[in-house]
Short mmCIF file of C-alpha atoms in Angstrom, two decimals:
data_model
loop_
_atom_site.label_atom_id
_atom_site.label_comp_id
_atom_site.label_asym_id
_atom_site.label_seq_id
_atom_site.Cartn_x
_atom_site.Cartn_y
_atom_site.Cartn_z
CA UNK A 1 0.38 0.10 -0.17
CA UNK A 2 1.62 3.17 -0.44
CA UNK A 3 0.93 6.30 1.70
CA UNK A 4 -1.11 8.28 -1.63
CA UNK A 5 -3.58 5.93 -0.35
CA UNK A 6 -3.36 7.42 3.51
CA UNK A 7 -5.78 10.90 4.40
CA UNK A 8 -3.85 13.90 3.78
CA UNK A 9 -2.23 14.70 7.60
CA UNK A 10 1.39 16.76 7.99
CA UNK A 11 2.79 17.08 12.02
CA UNK A 12 2.17 21.06 11.65
CA UNK A 13 -0.73 21.56 9.16
CA UNK A 14 -0.36 25.49 8.63
CA UNK A 15 1.98 28.57 9.88
CA UNK A 16 -1.21 30.31 11.93
CA UNK A 17 -3.04 28.69 14.68
CA UNK A 18 -7.16 29.89 14.65
CA UNK A 19 -6.51 29.54 18.03
CA UNK A 20 -3.81 31.54 18.62
CA UNK A 21 -3.56 34.88 19.53
CA UNK A 22 -1.34 37.08 20.51
CA UNK A 23 -1.58 37.71 24.52
CA UNK A 24 0.42 39.04 27.30
CA UNK A 25 1.64 37.90 30.18
CA UNK A 26 -0.29 39.78 33.13
CA UNK A 27 -2.96 37.62 31.77
CA UNK A 28 -1.61 34.10 31.83
CA UNK A 29 -1.70 32.53 35.62
CA UNK A 30 0.73 31.22 37.60
CA UNK A 31 -1.26 28.58 39.74
CA UNK A 32 -0.64 25.59 39.24
CA UNK A 33 -2.06 23.09 37.29
CA UNK A 34 -4.87 20.49 39.00
CA UNK A 35 -4.01 17.82 35.62
CA UNK A 36 -0.65 16.78 38.77
CA UNK A 37 -3.06 14.63 40.42
CA UNK A 38 -1.66 13.88 43.62
CA UNK A 39 -4.53 13.19 44.51
CA UNK A 40 -8.41 12.74 43.97
CA UNK A 41 -10.90 14.70 45.85
CA UNK A 42 -13.84 15.82 45.93
CA UNK A 43 -13.52 19.95 45.30
CA UNK A 44 -12.60 18.43 41.80
CA UNK A 45 -16.50 18.69 40.96
CA UNK A 46 -16.40 22.80 41.24
CA UNK A 47 -15.57 23.63 37.61
CA UNK A 48 -12.72 22.52 36.45
CA UNK A 49 -11.41 24.92 33.89
CA UNK A 50 -12.36 28.19 35.83
CA UNK A 51 -9.68 27.01 38.31
CA UNK A 52 -7.07 25.81 36.15
CA UNK A 53 -7.77 29.34 34.05
CA UNK A 54 -6.88 30.48 37.09
CA UNK A 55 -10.07 33.34 36.76
CA UNK A 56 -11.28 35.71 39.28
CA UNK A 57 -14.36 34.98 41.13
CA UNK A 58 -16.15 37.83 41.13
CA UNK A 59 -18.58 38.16 44.46
CA UNK A 60 -22.15 40.58 43.53
CA UNK A 61 -24.78 40.95 46.65
CA UNK A 62 -27.53 38.88 45.39
CA UNK A 63 -29.83 42.32 45.58
CA UNK A 64 -27.26 43.83 42.91
CA UNK A 65 -29.36 43.96 39.54
CA UNK A 66 -28.70 42.02 37.20
CA UNK A 67 -27.83 45.01 34.97
CA UNK A 68 -25.62 45.99 37.35
CA UNK A 69 -22.51 43.09 37.03
CA UNK A 70 -19.47 43.82 36.07
CA UNK A 71 -18.47 42.06 32.65
CA UNK A 72 -16.88 38.44 33.26
CA UNK A 73 -13.51 38.20 32.70
CA UNK A 74 -12.13 38.69 29.87
CA UNK A 75 -10.08 35.78 29.46
CA UNK A 76 -13.13 33.64 29.75
CA UNK A 77 -14.61 35.45 27.25
CA UNK A 78 -11.37 34.03 24.97
CA UNK A 79 -11.53 30.54 26.63
CA UNK A 80 -15.55 30.86 25.67
CA UNK A 81 -14.84 31.47 21.90
CA UNK A 82 -11.59 29.06 21.93
CA UNK A 83 -14.39 26.24 23.45
CA UNK A 84 -16.90 27.67 20.32
CA UNK A 85 -15.11 26.77 18.05
CA UNK A 86 -13.34 23.48 19.62
CA UNK A 87 -17.51 22.49 19.05
CA UNK A 88 -17.73 23.41 15.69
CA UNK A 89 -14.84 21.33 14.05
CA UNK A 90 -12.98 23.75 12.41
CA UNK A 91 -16.13 24.02 10.14
CA UNK A 92 -16.77 28.21 11.94
CA UNK A 93 -19.67 28.50 9.14
CA UNK A 94 -21.62 26.27 11.45
CA UNK A 95 -22.75 24.29 8.80
CA UNK A 96 -22.03 21.07 10.06
CA UNK A 97 -19.46 19.62 7.98
CA UNK A 98 -16.72 19.68 11.27
CA UNK A 99 -14.16 16.85 11.99
CA UNK A 100 -14.67 15.40 15.28
CA UNK A 101 -13.14 16.54 18.47
CA UNK A 102 -10.07 14.44 18.61
CA UNK A 103 -9.17 15.63 15.86
CA UNK A 104 -10.49 19.18 16.34
CA UNK A 105 -8.67 19.74 19.33
CA UNK A 106 -4.85 17.24 17.33
CA UNK A 107 -4.48 19.84 14.76
CA UNK A 108 -5.62 22.37 17.10
CA UNK A 109 -2.78 21.21 19.09
CA UNK A 110 -0.29 20.58 16.34
CA UNK A 111 -1.13 24.80 15.20
CA UNK A 112 -0.29 25.88 18.66
CA UNK A 113 3.56 24.16 17.63
CA UNK A 114 3.90 25.77 14.48
CA UNK A 115 2.52 29.47 15.45
CA UNK A 116 4.82 29.01 18.65
CA UNK A 117 7.83 27.22 17.56
CA UNK A 118 7.81 26.81 14.03
CA UNK A 119 10.10 29.80 13.43
CA UNK A 120 12.51 29.04 15.83
CA UNK A 121 16.11 28.95 13.55
CA UNK A 122 18.23 30.19 16.21
CA UNK A 123 18.63 28.83 19.71
CA UNK A 124 17.65 31.27 21.39
CA UNK A 125 15.18 31.45 24.26
CA UNK A 126 12.18 31.78 23.23
CA UNK A 127 10.44 35.43 24.15
CA UNK A 128 7.76 35.68 26.85
CA UNK A 129 4.62 36.99 24.43
CA UNK A 130 5.51 33.61 22.73
CA UNK A 131 5.88 31.84 25.92
CA UNK A 132 2.91 32.88 27.34
CA UNK A 133 0.46 32.22 24.17
CA UNK A 134 2.18 28.65 24.26
CA UNK A 135 1.09 27.85 28.17
CA UNK A 136 -2.43 30.11 27.98
CA UNK A 137 -3.28 28.00 24.34
CA UNK A 138 -1.78 25.03 26.08
CA UNK A 139 -4.24 25.01 28.71
CA UNK A 140 -7.62 25.53 26.69
CA UNK A 141 -6.98 21.95 25.11
CA UNK A 142 -5.94 20.39 28.02
CA UNK A 143 -7.98 21.55 30.43
CA UNK A 144 -10.66 19.02 28.67
CA UNK A 145 -8.87 16.55 30.47
CA UNK A 146 -9.79 17.71 34.03
CA UNK A 147 -13.01 16.02 32.68
CA UNK A 148 -12.27 12.49 31.36
CA UNK A 149 -12.39 10.37 34.67
CA UNK A 150 -13.53 6.35 35.12
CA UNK A 151 -15.51 6.33 37.93
CA UNK A 152 -15.14 3.60 41.06
CA UNK A 153 -16.53 1.97 44.24
CA UNK A 154 -15.23 3.13 47.23
CA UNK A 155 -16.34 3.35 50.73
CA UNK A 156 -17.42 7.10 52.91
CA UNK A 157 -17.94 7.27 55.99
CA UNK A 158 -20.75 9.46 57.31
CA UNK A 159 -20.83 10.98 60.98
CA UNK A 160 -22.39 8.72 62.72
CA UNK A 161 -20.38 5.93 61.77
CA UNK A 162 -22.03 4.85 59.46
CA UNK A 163 -20.51 3.09 55.78
CA UNK A 164 -21.74 3.61 52.85
CA UNK A 165 -20.97 2.48 48.72
CA UNK A 166 -20.78 5.38 47.18
CA UNK A 167 -18.92 6.41 43.21
CA UNK A 168 -16.06 8.73 43.26
CA UNK A 169 -14.72 9.78 39.72
CA UNK A 170 -10.88 9.42 39.30
CA UNK A 171 -9.13 10.37 36.58
CA UNK A 172 -8.60 8.36 33.54
CA UNK A 173 -5.50 6.09 33.71
CA UNK A 174 -3.60 6.73 30.08
CA UNK A 175 -3.83 10.77 31.27
CA UNK A 176 -3.07 9.95 34.85
CA UNK A 177 0.29 8.84 33.78
CA UNK A 178 1.62 10.52 30.34
CA UNK A 179 0.01 13.94 30.79
CA UNK A 180 1.71 15.19 34.18
CA UNK A 181 4.67 13.21 32.43
CA UNK A 182 4.73 15.33 29.15
CA UNK A 183 3.98 18.72 31.44
CA UNK A 184 7.44 17.55 33.07
CA UNK A 185 9.18 17.61 29.22
CA UNK A 186 7.51 21.03 28.43
CA UNK A 187 10.02 24.17 29.10
CA UNK A 188 13.14 24.57 27.43
CA UNK A 189 14.79 27.82 27.95
CA UNK A 190 19.01 28.96 27.23
CA UNK A 191 21.36 31.83 28.18
CA UNK A 192 23.77 31.08 24.95
CA UNK A 193 27.13 32.50 24.11
CA UNK A 194 27.15 32.99 20.32
CA UNK A 195 25.04 34.52 17.50
CA UNK A 196 24.23 33.73 14.29
CA UNK A 197 25.10 35.31 10.60
CA UNK A 198 22.71 35.41 7.46
CA UNK A 199 24.28 33.40 4.58
CA UNK A 200 25.25 35.61 2.20
CA UNK A 201 25.83 38.17 4.19
CA UNK A 202 28.68 37.05 7.27
CA UNK A 203 31.40 39.88 6.60
CA UNK A 204 33.78 41.16 9.48
CA UNK A 205 30.65 43.23 10.88
CA UNK A 206 28.19 40.89 10.53
CA UNK A 207 30.29 38.04 12.25
CA UNK A 208 31.71 40.47 15.49
CA UNK A 209 32.46 43.74 16.71
CA UNK A 210 35.10 44.47 15.01
CA UNK A 211 36.56 40.37 14.90
CA UNK A 212 36.39 37.55 12.82
CA UNK A 213 34.65 34.67 14.68
CA UNK A 214 34.60 31.06 14.11
CA UNK A 215 31.45 29.65 11.23
CA UNK A 216 29.80 27.09 11.29
CA UNK A 217 29.88 25.37 7.76
CA UNK A 218 26.24 23.55 7.30
CA UNK A 219 25.43 20.99 5.07
CA UNK A 220 23.68 22.72 2.31
CA UNK A 221 21.02 20.00 3.18
CA UNK A 222 20.09 22.90 6.13
CA UNK A 223 20.36 25.92 3.63
CA UNK A 224 17.33 27.54 5.21
CA UNK A 225 18.94 28.09 8.79
CA UNK A 226 21.38 30.72 9.87
CA UNK A 227 24.82 29.59 10.54
CA UNK A 228 25.77 29.81 14.05
CA UNK A 229 28.21 31.99 15.22
CA UNK A 230 30.99 31.99 18.06
CA UNK A 231 33.56 34.02 19.30
CA UNK A 232 37.09 33.78 17.49
CA UNK A 233 39.35 31.55 20.63
CA UNK A 234 35.44 29.52 21.26
CA UNK A 235 32.83 29.06 23.71
CA UNK A 236 34.48 29.02 27.39
CA UNK A 237 34.47 25.82 28.65
CA UNK A 238 31.37 27.03 31.34
CA UNK A 239 29.13 27.99 28.51
CA UNK A 240 30.06 23.94 26.24
CA UNK A 241 29.62 21.92 29.08
CA UNK A 242 25.89 23.47 29.87
CA UNK A 243 25.24 22.96 25.95
CA UNK A 244 26.07 19.77 25.93
CA UNK A 245 24.43 18.91 29.57
CA UNK A 246 21.49 20.59 27.73
CA UNK A 247 21.62 18.78 24.25
CA UNK A 248 21.43 15.18 26.51
CA UNK A 249 18.66 16.84 28.48
CA UNK A 250 17.02 17.77 24.93
CA UNK A 251 17.86 13.77 23.96
CA UNK A 252 16.53 12.64 26.96
CA UNK A 253 13.15 14.38 26.56
CA UNK A 254 12.74 13.24 22.48
CA UNK A 255 13.30 9.50 23.39
CA UNK A 256 10.86 10.01 26.25
CA UNK A 257 8.33 12.03 24.30
CA UNK A 258 8.97 9.44 20.96
CA UNK A 259 8.24 6.30 24.02
CA UNK A 260 5.12 7.85 25.19
CA UNK A 261 3.61 8.44 21.66
CA UNK A 262 4.45 5.36 20.62
CA UNK A 263 2.41 3.43 23.18
CA UNK A 264 -0.37 5.92 22.13
CA UNK A 265 -0.12 5.16 18.87
CA UNK A 266 -0.07 1.41 19.31
CA UNK A 267 -3.67 2.11 21.22
CA UNK A 268 -5.03 3.44 19.07
CA UNK A 269 -7.71 1.89 17.06
CA UNK A 270 -7.31 0.57 13.39
CA UNK A 271 -9.58 2.80 11.19
CA UNK A 272 -11.65 0.08 8.92
CA UNK A 273 -11.38 2.58 5.60
CA UNK A 274 -7.79 1.20 6.46
CA UNK A 275 -8.56 -1.97 6.14
CA UNK A 276 -10.44 -1.66 3.40
CA UNK A 277 -7.54 -0.18 1.27
CA UNK A 278 -5.15 -2.43 2.04
CA UNK A 279 -4.67 -5.38 -0.84
CA UNK A 280 -5.69 -8.23 -1.32
CA UNK A 281 -2.27 -10.18 0.00
CA UNK A 282 1.22 -9.10 0.93
CA UNK A 283 2.78 -10.12 -1.79
CA UNK A 284 1.65 -6.67 -3.85
CA UNK A 285 3.01 -4.72 -1.10
CA UNK A 286 6.09 -6.52 -0.68
CA UNK A 287 7.80 -6.82 -4.34
CA UNK A 288 8.93 -10.54 -5.09
CA UNK A 289 11.90 -10.09 -3.73
CA UNK A 290 10.88 -9.13 -0.65
CA UNK A 291 8.60 -12.06 0.06
CA UNK A 292 10.89 -14.37 -1.62
CA UNK A 293 13.05 -13.22 1.49
CA UNK A 294 10.06 -13.68 4.30
CA UNK A 295 8.75 -17.45 2.76
CA UNK A 296 12.44 -18.60 3.38
CA UNK A 297 11.89 -22.46 5.06
CA UNK A 298 15.58 -21.65 7.02
CA UNK A 299 15.50 -19.27 9.63
CA UNK A 300 14.70 -15.67 9.03
CA UNK A 301 17.19 -13.01 9.42
CA UNK A 302 15.55 -9.40 9.41
CA UNK A 303 19.24 -7.38 9.68
CA UNK A 304 20.33 -9.41 7.02
CA UNK A 305 17.08 -8.29 4.72
CA UNK A 306 17.81 -5.01 5.67
CA UNK A 307 21.49 -5.74 4.91
CA UNK A 308 20.26 -6.89 1.35
CA UNK A 309 18.31 -3.90 0.76
CA UNK A 310 20.89 -1.26 0.78
CA UNK A 311 18.24 1.31 1.95
CA UNK A 312 19.82 5.10 0.97
CA UNK A 313 18.30 7.77 1.78
CA UNK A 314 15.43 8.18 5.37
CA UNK A 315 12.44 8.48 2.58
CA UNK A 316 13.18 5.13 0.92
CA UNK A 317 12.67 3.21 4.99
CA UNK A 318 9.53 5.02 5.28
CA UNK A 319 8.61 3.29 2.28
CA UNK A 320 9.74 0.09 2.68
CA UNK A 321 7.92 0.58 6.48
CA UNK A 322 4.71 1.64 4.71
CA UNK A 323 4.48 -1.42 2.51
CA UNK A 324 5.86 -3.90 4.88
CA UNK A 325 2.93 -2.99 7.75
CA UNK A 326 0.13 -3.19 5.02
CA UNK A 327 1.12 -6.97 4.70
CA UNK A 328 1.48 -7.36 8.12
CA UNK A 329 -2.54 -6.56 8.35
CA UNK A 330 -3.16 -7.97 5.54
CA UNK A 331 -1.90 -11.91 6.05
CA UNK A 332 -3.06 -11.31 9.51
CA UNK A 333 -6.88 -10.38 8.71
CA UNK A 334 -6.91 -13.73 6.08
CA UNK A 335 -5.49 -15.41 8.88
CA UNK A 336 -8.46 -13.97 11.20
CA UNK A 337 -10.74 -15.29 7.71
CA UNK A 338 -9.87 -18.57 7.05
CA UNK A 339 -10.34 -18.99 11.37
CA UNK A 340 -14.00 -17.73 10.69
CA UNK A 341 -15.55 -19.85 8.15
CA UNK A 342 -18.30 -22.33 8.97
CA UNK A 343 -18.45 -25.61 10.51
CA UNK A 344 -18.91 -27.18 7.48
CA UNK A 345 -16.24 -25.55 5.53
CA UNK A 346 -14.11 -26.16 8.15
CA UNK A 347 -14.67 -29.65 8.21
CA UNK A 348 -14.45 -29.94 4.78
CA UNK A 349 -10.61 -27.72 3.51
CA UNK A 350 -9.08 -28.41 7.42
CA UNK A 351 -6.25 -29.56 6.53
CA UNK A 352 -5.36 -26.98 4.12
CA UNK A 353 -6.93 -24.28 5.87
CA UNK A 354 -4.26 -25.81 8.54
CA UNK A 355 -1.61 -24.85 6.53
CA UNK A 356 -2.50 -21.55 5.25
CA UNK A 357 -3.01 -20.09 8.14
CA UNK A 358 0.12 -21.01 9.43
CA UNK A 359 1.76 -19.25 6.64
CA UNK A 360 0.10 -16.23 7.02
CA UNK A 361 0.33 -15.87 10.98
CA UNK A 362 4.22 -16.36 10.19
CA UNK A 363 4.87 -14.14 7.90
CA UNK A 364 2.77 -11.83 9.43
CA UNK A 365 5.39 -12.03 12.20
CA UNK A 366 8.77 -12.41 9.79
CA UNK A 367 6.41 -8.51 8.98
CA UNK A 368 6.28 -7.43 12.07
CA UNK A 369 9.83 -8.27 13.01
CA UNK A 370 11.23 -6.71 10.34
CA UNK A 371 8.89 -3.59 10.88
CA UNK A 372 10.10 -3.22 14.52
CA UNK A 373 14.73 -3.97 13.01
CA UNK A 374 13.55 -1.03 10.14
CA UNK A 375 12.51 1.27 13.42
CA UNK A 376 15.13 0.20 15.00
CA UNK A 377 17.50 1.26 12.61
CA UNK A 378 15.83 4.19 11.46
CA UNK A 379 14.59 6.19 15.22
CA UNK A 380 13.53 9.59 13.30
CA UNK A 381 11.30 8.11 10.81
CA UNK A 382 8.85 9.52 10.11
CA UNK A 383 4.96 8.51 11.17
CA UNK A 384 3.67 5.55 8.55
CA UNK A 385 0.83 5.44 6.83
CA UNK A 386 -1.27 3.36 9.60
CA UNK A 387 -0.03 6.99 11.90
CA UNK A 388 -2.18 8.76 10.05
CA UNK A 389 -5.23 7.21 9.64
CA UNK A 390 -4.75 6.17 13.09
CA UNK A 391 -4.42 10.34 13.75
CA UNK A 392 -6.90 11.55 10.94
CA UNK A 393 -10.01 8.60 12.23
CA UNK A 394 -9.28 9.22 15.53
CA UNK A 395 -12.39 9.39 17.87
CA UNK A 396 -11.06 9.43 21.77
CA UNK A 397 -10.40 13.45 22.56
CA UNK A 398 -8.03 12.09 25.50
CA UNK A 399 -5.97 9.58 23.51
CA UNK A 400 -5.66 12.29 20.58
CA UNK A 401 -4.63 15.29 23.26
CA UNK A 402 -0.85 12.94 23.96
CA UNK A 403 -0.90 12.62 21.45
CA UNK A 404 -0.64 15.47 19.51
CA UNK A 405 1.15 16.98 22.94
CA UNK A 406 3.97 13.55 22.75
CA UNK A 407 4.50 14.11 18.88
CA UNK A 408 5.17 18.27 19.35
CA UNK A 409 7.71 18.12 22.22
CA UNK A 410 9.18 15.24 20.29
CA UNK A 411 10.24 17.36 16.97
CA UNK A 412 10.55 20.47 19.38
CA UNK A 413 13.32 18.48 21.11
CA UNK A 414 14.97 17.11 17.99
CA UNK A 415 14.95 20.83 16.82
CA UNK A 416 16.46 22.00 20.02
CA UNK A 417 19.16 18.65 19.65
CA UNK A 418 19.78 20.00 15.99
CA UNK A 419 20.56 23.26 17.36
CA UNK A 420 22.77 23.04 20.31
CA UNK A 421 24.49 19.75 17.21
CA UNK A 422 25.24 22.95 14.93
CA UNK A 423 26.89 25.09 17.71
CA UNK A 424 29.27 22.77 18.98
CA UNK A 425 30.30 22.11 15.72
CA UNK A 426 31.12 25.56 15.11
CA UNK A 427 33.02 25.76 18.30
CA UNK A 428 34.49 22.36 17.72
CA UNK A 429 35.60 24.05 13.92
#
């Protein structure tokens, strides 16, 4: 199956977000978020969104005339506007043609990331306006998680000593585990001792104050990036050690976010439309060469097969991953169909069905091992066609939030690591 059959889904849907507007620092609350959930308390029933956003509680005399009430906090009005857009499912005409809420929130987080971090080509602190925008808008979107709870029974003791059974709300397990972890990964600022020069303007005036500095020779594949420069004597040892420490931390954050994202995608349901788009047999997806290698009666080695294929680019690796994944589910589907025949046909074709089922099951397992080795060899591989189908057709809002949040943090951490390495390469030049 080619990637063309999958619905169009991009990591960055646009350069501007429909949910992002200029905000000031004073409008953002510094109160801690209840999403850390240290203990589940009954107070959680008291309007968690207003508590999250740090809204001011307006107290009015009950005898006052309704017309004399002050306007609600502007932040509340902004929140209402945002959620109105979410409820419309990106169909601002209100014609009922919008997408489901899960996809809407996923796109909103992706677009917000593009707005705040999409143009960050330099290793420098995020300005306060963008920082406030990111925190405030993410608070709007993550506040939905306050209502995603599981209900369980517990015992409550009354004042007279009587014990009664009551139903209590507890955070949904996947959100309780993953969301606080993602929030801990979400903030990195750097104090820098270097600067950047635009390509084509690297004169003595642009390199430094009357003195030439070291200029990194970036790969031509990164032609759009500004060139990092360091002082003539290089970075100070303290700055160099700090950058290396930040790089290691960002690398660990990248791995953690990628692991969370992979787990969430694995838990998402496979859309029926994806299964319907699969070819009739796995051989059509893989081609004769790979198919014959997987059908060998000898012990199958996915590592040896990848070595023989001589993959030269990440694009080729992604294309192979899509084809292997499609063939894997094709064989799994055929294996399930062979087991779902009527009893009459099962008796009639018992031997043939058993042999065919075993073959499909074996090929599916080998395809799975090949896909696993391929992703291990190319850890920065983009999402496969199945992943994009899952995101596009997912209707679980909690999974949509966790997947998109982990995906944008994964991209941010990866970019930070790359920018730090560019500076360190300039220092070592």
